[in-house]
Coordinates of N, CA and C and ligand atoms in Angstrom, one line a residue:
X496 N 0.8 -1.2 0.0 CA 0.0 0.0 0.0 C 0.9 1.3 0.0
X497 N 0.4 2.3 -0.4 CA 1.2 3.7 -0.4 C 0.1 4.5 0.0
X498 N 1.3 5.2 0.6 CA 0.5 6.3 1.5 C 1.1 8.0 1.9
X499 N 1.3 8.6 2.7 CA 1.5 9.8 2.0 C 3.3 10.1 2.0
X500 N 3.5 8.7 2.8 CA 4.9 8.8 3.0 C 5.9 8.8 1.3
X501 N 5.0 7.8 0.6 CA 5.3 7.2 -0.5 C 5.6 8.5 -1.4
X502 N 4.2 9.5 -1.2 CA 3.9 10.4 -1.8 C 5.1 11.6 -1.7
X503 N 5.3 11.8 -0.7 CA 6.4 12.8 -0.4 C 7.9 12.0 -1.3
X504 N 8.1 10.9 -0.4 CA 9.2 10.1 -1.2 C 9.1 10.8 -3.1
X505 N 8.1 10.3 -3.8 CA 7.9 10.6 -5.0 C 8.3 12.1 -5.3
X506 N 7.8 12.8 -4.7 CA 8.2 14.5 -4.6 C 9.7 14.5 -4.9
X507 N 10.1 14.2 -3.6 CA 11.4 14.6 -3.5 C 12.4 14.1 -4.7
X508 N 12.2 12.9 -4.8 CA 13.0 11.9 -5.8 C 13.0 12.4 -6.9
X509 N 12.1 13.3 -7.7 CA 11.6 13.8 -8.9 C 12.5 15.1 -8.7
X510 N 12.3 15.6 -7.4 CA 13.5 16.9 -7.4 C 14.7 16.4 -7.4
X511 N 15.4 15.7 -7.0 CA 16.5 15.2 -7.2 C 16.9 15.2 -8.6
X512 N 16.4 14.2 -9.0 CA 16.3 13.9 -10.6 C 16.4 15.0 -11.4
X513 N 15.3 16.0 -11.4 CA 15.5 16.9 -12.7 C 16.4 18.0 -12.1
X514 N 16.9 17.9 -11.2 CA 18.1 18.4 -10.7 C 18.8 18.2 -11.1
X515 N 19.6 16.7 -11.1 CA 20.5 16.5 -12.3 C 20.6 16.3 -13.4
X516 N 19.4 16.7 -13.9 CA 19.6 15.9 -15.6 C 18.9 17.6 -16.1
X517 N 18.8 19.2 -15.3 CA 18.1 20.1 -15.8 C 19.3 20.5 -16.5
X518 N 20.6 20.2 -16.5 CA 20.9 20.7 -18.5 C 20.7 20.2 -19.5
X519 N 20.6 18.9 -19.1 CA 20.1 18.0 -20.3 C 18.7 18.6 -20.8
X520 N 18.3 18.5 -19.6 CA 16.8 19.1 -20.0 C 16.3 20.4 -20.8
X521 N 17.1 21.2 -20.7 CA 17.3 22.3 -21.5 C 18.2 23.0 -22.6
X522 N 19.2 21.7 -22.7 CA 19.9 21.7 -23.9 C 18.5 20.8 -24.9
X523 N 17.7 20.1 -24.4 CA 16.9 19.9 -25.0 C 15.6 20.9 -25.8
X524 N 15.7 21.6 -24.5 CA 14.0 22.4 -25.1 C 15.1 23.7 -26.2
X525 N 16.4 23.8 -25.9 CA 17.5 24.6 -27.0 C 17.5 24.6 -28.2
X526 N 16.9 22.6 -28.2 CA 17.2 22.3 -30.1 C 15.7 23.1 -30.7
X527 N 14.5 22.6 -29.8 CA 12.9 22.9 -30.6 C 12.4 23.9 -29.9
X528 N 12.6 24.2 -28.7 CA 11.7 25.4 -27.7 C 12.3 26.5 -27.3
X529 N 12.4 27.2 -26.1 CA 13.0 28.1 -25.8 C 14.4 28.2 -24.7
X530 N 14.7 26.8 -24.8 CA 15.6 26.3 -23.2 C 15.8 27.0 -22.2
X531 N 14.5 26.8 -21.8 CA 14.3 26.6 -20.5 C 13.7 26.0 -19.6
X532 N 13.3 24.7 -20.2 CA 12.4 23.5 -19.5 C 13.6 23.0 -18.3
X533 N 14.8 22.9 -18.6 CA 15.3 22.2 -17.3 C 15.2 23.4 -16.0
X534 N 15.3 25.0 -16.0 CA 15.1 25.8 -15.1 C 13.8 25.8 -14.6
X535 N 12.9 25.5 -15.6 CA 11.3 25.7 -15.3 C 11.4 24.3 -13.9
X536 N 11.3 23.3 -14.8 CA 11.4 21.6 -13.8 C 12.0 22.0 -12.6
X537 N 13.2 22.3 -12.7 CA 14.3 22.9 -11.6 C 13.5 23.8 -9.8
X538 N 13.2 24.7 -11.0 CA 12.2 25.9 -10.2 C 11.1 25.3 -9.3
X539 N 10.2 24.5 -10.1 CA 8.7 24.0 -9.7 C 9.2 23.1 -8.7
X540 N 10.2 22.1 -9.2 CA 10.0 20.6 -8.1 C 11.1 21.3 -6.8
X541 N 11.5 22.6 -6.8 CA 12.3 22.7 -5.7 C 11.2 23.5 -4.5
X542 N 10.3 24.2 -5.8 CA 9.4 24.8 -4.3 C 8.5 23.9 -3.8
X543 N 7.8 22.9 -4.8 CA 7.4 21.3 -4.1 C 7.2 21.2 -3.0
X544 N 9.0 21.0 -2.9 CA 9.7 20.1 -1.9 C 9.7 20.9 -0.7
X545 N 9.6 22.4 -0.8 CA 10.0 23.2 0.4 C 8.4 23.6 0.8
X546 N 7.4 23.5 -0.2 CA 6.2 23.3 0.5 C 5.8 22.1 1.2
X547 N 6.5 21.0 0.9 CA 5.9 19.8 1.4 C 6.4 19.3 3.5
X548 N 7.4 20.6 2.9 CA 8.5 20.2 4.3 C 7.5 21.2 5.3
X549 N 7.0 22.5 4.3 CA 6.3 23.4 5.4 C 4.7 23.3 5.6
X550 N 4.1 22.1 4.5 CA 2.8 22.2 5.0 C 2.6 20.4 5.7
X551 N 1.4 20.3 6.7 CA 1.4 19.3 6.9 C -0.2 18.1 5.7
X552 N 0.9 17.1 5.0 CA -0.3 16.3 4.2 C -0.3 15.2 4.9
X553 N -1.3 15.0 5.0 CA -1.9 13.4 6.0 C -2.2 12.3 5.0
X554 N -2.6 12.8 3.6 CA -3.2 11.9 2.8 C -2.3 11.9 1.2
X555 N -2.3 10.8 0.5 CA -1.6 10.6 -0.8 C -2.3 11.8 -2.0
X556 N -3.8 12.1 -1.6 CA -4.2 13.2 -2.4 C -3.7 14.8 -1.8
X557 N -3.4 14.9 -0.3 CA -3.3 16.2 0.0 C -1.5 16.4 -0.6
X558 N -0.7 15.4 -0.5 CA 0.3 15.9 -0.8 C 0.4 16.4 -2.4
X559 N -0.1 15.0 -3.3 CA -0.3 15.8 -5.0 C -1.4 16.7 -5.0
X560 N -2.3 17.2 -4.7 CA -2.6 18.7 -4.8 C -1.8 19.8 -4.2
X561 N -0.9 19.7 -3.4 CA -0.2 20.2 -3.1 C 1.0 20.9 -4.3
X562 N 1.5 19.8 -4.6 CA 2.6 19.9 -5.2 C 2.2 20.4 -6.6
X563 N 0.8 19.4 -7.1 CA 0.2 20.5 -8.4 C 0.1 21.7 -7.9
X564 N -0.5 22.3 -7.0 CA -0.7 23.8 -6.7 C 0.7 24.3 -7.3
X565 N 1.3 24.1 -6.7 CA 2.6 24.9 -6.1 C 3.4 24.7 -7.7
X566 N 3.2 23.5 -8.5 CA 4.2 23.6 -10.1 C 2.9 24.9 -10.9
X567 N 2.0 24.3 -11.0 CA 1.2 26.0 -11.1 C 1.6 27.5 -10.9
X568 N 2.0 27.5 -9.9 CA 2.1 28.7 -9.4 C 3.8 29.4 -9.7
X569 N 3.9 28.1 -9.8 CA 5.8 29.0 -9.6 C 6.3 28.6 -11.2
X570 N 5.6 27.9 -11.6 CA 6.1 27.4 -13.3 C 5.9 28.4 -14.3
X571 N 6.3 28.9 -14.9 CA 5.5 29.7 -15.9 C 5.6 29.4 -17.0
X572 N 6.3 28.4 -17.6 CA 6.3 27.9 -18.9 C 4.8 26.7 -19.1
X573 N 4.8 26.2 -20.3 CA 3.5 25.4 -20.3 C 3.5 24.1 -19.5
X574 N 4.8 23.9 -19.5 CA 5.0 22.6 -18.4 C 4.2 22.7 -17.1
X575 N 4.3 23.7 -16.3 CA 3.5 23.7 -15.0 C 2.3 23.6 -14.9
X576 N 1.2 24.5 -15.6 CA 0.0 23.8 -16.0 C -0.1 22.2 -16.1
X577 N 0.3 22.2 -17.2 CA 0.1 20.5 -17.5 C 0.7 19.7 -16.4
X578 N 2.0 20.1 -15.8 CA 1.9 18.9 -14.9 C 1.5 19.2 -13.5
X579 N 1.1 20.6 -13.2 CA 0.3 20.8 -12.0 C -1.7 20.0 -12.1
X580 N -1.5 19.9 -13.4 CA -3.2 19.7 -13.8 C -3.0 17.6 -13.4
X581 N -1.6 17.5 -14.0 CA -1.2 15.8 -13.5 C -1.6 15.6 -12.7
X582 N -0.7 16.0 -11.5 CA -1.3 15.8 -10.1 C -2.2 16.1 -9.0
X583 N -2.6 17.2 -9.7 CA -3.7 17.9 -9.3 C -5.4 16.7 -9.2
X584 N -5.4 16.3 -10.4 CA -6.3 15.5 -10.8 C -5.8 14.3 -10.0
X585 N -4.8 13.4 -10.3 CA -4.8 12.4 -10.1 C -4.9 12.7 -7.9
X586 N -4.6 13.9 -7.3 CA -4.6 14.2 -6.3 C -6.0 14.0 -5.9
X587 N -7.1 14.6 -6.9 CA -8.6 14.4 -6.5 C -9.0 13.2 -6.6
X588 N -8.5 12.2 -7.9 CA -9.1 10.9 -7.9 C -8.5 10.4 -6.7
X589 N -8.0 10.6 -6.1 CA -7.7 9.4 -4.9 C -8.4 9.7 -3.9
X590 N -9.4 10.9 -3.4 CA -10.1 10.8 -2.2 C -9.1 11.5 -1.1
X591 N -10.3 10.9 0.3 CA -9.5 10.5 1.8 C -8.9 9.7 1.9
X592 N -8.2 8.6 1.3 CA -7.8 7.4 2.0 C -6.5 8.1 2.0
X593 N -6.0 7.7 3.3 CA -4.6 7.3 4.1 C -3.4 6.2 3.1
X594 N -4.2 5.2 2.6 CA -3.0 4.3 1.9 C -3.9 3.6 0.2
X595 N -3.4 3.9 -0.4 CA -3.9 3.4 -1.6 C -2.9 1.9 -2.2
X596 N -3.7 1.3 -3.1 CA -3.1 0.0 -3.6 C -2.6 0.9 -4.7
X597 N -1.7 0.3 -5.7 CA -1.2 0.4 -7.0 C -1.8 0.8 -8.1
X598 N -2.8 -0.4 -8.2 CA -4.1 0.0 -9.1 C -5.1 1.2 -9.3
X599 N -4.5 2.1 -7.9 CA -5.8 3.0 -7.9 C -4.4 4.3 -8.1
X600 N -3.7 3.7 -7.5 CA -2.6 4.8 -8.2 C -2.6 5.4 -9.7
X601 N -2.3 3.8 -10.8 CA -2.9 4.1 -12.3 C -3.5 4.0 -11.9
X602 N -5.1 3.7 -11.8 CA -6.3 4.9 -12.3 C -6.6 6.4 -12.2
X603 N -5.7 6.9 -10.6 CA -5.4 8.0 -10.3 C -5.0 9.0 -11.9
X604 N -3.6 8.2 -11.8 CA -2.5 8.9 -13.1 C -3.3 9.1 -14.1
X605 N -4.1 8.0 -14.2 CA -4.8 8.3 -15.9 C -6.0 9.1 -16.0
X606 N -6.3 9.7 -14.7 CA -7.0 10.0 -14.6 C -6.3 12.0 -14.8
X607 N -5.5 12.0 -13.9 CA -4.3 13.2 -14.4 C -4.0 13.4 -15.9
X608 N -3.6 12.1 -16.5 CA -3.3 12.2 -18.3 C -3.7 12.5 -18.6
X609 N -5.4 12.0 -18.9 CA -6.4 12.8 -18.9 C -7.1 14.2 -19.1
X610 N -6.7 14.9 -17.7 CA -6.6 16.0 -17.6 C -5.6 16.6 -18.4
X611 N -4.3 16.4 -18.5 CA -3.0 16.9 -18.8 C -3.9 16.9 -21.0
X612 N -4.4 16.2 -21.5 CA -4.7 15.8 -23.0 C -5.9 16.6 -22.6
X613 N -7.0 17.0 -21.8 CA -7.9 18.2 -22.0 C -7.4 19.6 -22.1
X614 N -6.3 19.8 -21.1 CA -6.4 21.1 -21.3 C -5.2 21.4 -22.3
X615 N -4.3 20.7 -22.5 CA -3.2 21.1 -23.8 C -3.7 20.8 -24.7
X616 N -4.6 20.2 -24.9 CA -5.5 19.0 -26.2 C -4.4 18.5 -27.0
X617 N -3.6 17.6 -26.7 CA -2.2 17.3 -27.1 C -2.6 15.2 -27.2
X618 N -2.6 14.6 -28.3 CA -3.2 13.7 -28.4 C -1.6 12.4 -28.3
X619 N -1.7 11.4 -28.4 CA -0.7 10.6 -28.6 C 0.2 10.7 -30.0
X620 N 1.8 10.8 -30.1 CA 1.7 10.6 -31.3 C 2.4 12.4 -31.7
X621 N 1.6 13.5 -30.8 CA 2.0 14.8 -31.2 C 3.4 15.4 -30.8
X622 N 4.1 14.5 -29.5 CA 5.9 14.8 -29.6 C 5.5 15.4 -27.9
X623 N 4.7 15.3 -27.4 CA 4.8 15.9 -25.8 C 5.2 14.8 -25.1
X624 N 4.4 15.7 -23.7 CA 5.1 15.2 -22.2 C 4.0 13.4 -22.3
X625 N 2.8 13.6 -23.1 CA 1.6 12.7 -23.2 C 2.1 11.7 -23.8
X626 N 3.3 11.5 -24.7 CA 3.9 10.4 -25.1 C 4.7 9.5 -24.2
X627 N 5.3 10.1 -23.1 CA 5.7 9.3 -22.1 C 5.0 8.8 -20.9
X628 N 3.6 10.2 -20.8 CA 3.3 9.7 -19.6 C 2.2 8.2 -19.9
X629 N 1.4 8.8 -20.9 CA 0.1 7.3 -21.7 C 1.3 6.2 -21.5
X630 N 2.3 6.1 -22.4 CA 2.3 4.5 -22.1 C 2.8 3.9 -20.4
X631 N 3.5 4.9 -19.4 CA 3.8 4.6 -18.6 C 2.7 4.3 -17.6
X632 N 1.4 4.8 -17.8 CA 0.1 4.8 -16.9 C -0.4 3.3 -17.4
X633 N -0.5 3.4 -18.9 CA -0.6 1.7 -19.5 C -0.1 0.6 -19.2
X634 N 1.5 1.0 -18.5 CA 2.5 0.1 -17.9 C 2.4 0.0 -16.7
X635 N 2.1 0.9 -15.7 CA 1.6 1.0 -14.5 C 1.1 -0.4 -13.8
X636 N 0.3 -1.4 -14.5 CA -0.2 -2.8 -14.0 C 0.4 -3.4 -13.8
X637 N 1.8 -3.8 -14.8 CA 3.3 -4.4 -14.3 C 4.3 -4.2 -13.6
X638 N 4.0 -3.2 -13.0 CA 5.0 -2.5 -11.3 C 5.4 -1.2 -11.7
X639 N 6.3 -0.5 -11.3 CA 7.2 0.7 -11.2 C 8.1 0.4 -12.2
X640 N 9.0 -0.4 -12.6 CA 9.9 -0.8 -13.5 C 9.4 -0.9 -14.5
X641 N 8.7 -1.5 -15.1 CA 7.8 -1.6 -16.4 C 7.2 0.3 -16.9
X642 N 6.8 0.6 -15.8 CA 6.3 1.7 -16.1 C 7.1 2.9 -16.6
X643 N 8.6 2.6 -15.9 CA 9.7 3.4 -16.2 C 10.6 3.0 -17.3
X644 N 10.4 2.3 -18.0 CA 10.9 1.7 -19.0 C 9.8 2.1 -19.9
X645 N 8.9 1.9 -20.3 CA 7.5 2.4 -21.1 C 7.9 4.0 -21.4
X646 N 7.9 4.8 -20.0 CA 8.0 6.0 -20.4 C 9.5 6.7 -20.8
X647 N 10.3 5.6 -20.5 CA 11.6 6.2 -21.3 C 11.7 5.8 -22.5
X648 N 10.9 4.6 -23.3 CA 10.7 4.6 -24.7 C 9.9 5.1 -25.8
X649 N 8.8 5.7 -24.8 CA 7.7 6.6 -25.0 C 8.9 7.7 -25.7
X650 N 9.5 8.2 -24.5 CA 10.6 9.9 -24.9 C 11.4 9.5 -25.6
X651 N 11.9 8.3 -25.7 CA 12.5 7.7 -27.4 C 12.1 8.5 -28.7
X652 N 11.1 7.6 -28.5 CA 10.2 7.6 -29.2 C 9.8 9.1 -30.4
X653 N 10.0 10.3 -29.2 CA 9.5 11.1 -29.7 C 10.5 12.0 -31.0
X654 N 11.6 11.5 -30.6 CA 12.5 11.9 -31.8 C 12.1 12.0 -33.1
X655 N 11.7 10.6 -33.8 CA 11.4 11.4 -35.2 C 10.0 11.5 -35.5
X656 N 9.7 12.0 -34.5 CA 7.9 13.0 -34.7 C 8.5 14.3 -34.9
X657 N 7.2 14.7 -35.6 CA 7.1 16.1 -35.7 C 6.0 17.3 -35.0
X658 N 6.5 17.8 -33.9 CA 5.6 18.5 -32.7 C 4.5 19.0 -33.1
X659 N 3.5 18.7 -33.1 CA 2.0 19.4 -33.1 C 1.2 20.2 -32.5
X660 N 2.0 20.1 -30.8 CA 1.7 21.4 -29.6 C 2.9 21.9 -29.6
X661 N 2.1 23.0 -28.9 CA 3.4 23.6 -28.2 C 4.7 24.0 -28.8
X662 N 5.2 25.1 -28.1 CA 6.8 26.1 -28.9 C 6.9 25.2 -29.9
X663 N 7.4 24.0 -29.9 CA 8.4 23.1 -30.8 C 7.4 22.8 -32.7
X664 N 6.0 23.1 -32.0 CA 5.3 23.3 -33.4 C 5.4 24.0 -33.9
X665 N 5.9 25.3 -33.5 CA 6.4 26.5 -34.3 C 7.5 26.3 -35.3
X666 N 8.2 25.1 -35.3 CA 9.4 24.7 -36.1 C 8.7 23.6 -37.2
X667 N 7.6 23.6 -36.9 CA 7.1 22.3 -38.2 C 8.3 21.2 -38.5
X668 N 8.3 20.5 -39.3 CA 9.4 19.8 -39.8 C 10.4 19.9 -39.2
X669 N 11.0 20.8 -38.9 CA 12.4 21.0 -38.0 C 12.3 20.5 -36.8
X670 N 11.3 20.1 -36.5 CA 10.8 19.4 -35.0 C 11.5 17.5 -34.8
X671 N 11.3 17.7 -36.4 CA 11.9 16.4 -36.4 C 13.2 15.8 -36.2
X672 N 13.6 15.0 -35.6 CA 15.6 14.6 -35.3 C 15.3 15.1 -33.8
X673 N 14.7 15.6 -32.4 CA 14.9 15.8 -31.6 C 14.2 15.0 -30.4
X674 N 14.6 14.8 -29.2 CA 13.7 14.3 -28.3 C 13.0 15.4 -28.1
X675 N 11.6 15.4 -27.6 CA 11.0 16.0 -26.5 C 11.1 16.4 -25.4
X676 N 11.9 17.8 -24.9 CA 12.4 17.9 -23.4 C 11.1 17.4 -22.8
X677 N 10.0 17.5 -22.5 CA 8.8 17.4 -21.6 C 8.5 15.8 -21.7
X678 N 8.7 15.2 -22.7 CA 8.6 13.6 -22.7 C 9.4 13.5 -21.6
X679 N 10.8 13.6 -21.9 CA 12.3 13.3 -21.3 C 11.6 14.0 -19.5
X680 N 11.3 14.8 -19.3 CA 11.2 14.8 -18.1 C 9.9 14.4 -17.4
X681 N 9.4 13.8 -17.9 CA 8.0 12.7 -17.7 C 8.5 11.3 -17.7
X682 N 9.6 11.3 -18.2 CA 10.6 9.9 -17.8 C 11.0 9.9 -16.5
X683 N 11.2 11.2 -16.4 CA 12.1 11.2 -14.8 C 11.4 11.2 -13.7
X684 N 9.9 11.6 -14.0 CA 9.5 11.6 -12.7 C 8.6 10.4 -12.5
X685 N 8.7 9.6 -13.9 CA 7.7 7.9 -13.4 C 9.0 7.7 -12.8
X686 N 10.6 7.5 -13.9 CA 11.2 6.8 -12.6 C 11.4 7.1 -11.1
X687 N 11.0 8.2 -10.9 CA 11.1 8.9 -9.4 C 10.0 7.7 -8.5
X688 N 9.4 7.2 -9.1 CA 8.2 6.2 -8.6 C 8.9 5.1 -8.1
X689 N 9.6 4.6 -9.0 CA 10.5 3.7 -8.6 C 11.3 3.8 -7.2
X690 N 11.8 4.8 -7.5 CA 12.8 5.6 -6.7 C 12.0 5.5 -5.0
X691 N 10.7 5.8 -5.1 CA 9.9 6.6 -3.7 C 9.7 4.9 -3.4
X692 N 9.4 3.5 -4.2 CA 8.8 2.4 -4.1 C 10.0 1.9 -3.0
X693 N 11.4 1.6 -3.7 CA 12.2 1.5 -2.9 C 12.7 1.7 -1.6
X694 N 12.6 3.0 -1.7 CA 12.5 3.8 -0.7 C 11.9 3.0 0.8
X695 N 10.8 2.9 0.5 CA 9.8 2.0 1.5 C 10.2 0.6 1.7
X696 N 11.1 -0.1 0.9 CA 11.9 -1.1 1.3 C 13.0 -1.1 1.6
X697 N 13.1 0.0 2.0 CA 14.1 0.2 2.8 C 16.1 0.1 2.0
X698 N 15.6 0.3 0.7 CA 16.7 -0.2 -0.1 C 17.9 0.9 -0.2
Ligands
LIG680 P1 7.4 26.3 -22.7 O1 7.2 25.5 -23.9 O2 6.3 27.2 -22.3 O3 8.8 26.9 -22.7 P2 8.6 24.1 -21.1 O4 9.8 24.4 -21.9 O5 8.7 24.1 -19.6 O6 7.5 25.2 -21.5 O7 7.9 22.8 -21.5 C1 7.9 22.3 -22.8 C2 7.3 20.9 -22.9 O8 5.9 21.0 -22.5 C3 7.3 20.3 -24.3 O9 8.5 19.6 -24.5 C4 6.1 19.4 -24.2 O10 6.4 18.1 -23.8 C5 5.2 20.0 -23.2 N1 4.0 20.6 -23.8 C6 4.0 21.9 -24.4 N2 2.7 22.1 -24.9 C7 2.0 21.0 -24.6 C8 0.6 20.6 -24.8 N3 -0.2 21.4 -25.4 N4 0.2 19.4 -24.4 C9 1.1 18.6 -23.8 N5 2.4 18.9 -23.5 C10 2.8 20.1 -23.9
LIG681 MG1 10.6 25.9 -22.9

């Protein structure tokens, strides 16, 4: 079961992560956007972490509305929306409960994806953050590992597409030959999942 400990774990680990990989991350959004997706990620998951420390969450939904709040507010590129809207949602699908199973976890997420494909209206296929998070929510029934491998093939993947949302459509064709900084860091934070799973085993 996971519960809000798990939840926090997940926070943190995802700041860690695009902590070290936010040049990458923005030598990415350099080739098709405006490089600044690794600062943006940088920015949002570090105030997260310092709201999570200063507010108190009792439950797996109070912490992800939490932390959706807070990439909202402090993000200003399109990324924070969309992934404030992530967890935001998947924060409401979970209710009051104290500990959730796995399964309701994906349902949770997909339920966030969801949200994340309403408000960007960004469909499978178009070169976003939606190409890594769909198949990793789809992967989600075969553990943390599976789901983290899904969504790093997913941001594979997005290389020889050509962007349909967002800055990188502004390049039409030229969009093509690159990863997706926003796939790529939708990689990082399923594997952060992993990361928080561990965690709780003490590993
Ligand atoms: P901005 O594009 O405003 O500079 P970021 O650089 O932080 O914001 O994030 C760019 C990433 O956001 C893209 O790589 C893409 O994955 C994702 N993105 C942009 N627009 C959309 C959209 N409409 N739907 C889904 N994802 C999107
Ligand atoms: Mg950008």
């Amino acid at each position: 079961m996971l519960d809000a400990d798990f939840f926090r774990r997940w926070m943190t680990a995802a700041a860690a992560s695009v902590d070290r990989e936010a040049e990458r991350l923005t030598a990415l959004d350099s080739a098709i956007g405006d490089a600044d997706h690794g600062s943006n990620m940088q920015r949002g998951f570090a105030a997260v972490v310092t709201a999570l420390e200063a507010e108190a969450t009792d439950t797996p939904s109070a912490v992800l509305t939490a932390a959706g709040r807070v990439l909202i507010s402090t993000v200003g590129g399109a990324s924070g929306p969309l992934y404030g809207t992530l967890l935001r949602r998947a924060g409401k699908a979970l209710g009051d409960a104290t500990e959730i199973s796995e399964k309701q976890l994906a349902e949770a997420l997909r339920a966030g994806v969801d949200g994340v494909m309403a408000l960007g209206g960004a469909a499978p296929g178009d070169k976003t953050m939606v190409d890594a998070l769909l198949p990793a929510v789809d992967a989600l029934g075969d553990g943390f590992a599976a789901a983290r491998v899904a969504a790093e093939e997913g941001a594979v993947a997005t290389t020889p597409l050509q962007a349909r949302k967002g800055r990188a459509s502004y390049l039409g064709e030229r969009s093509i030959g690159h990863q997706d900084p926003g796939a790529t860091s939708s990689a990082l934070l399923v594997a952060a999942l992993e990361e928080a799973a561990a965690g709780a085993r003490g590993e």
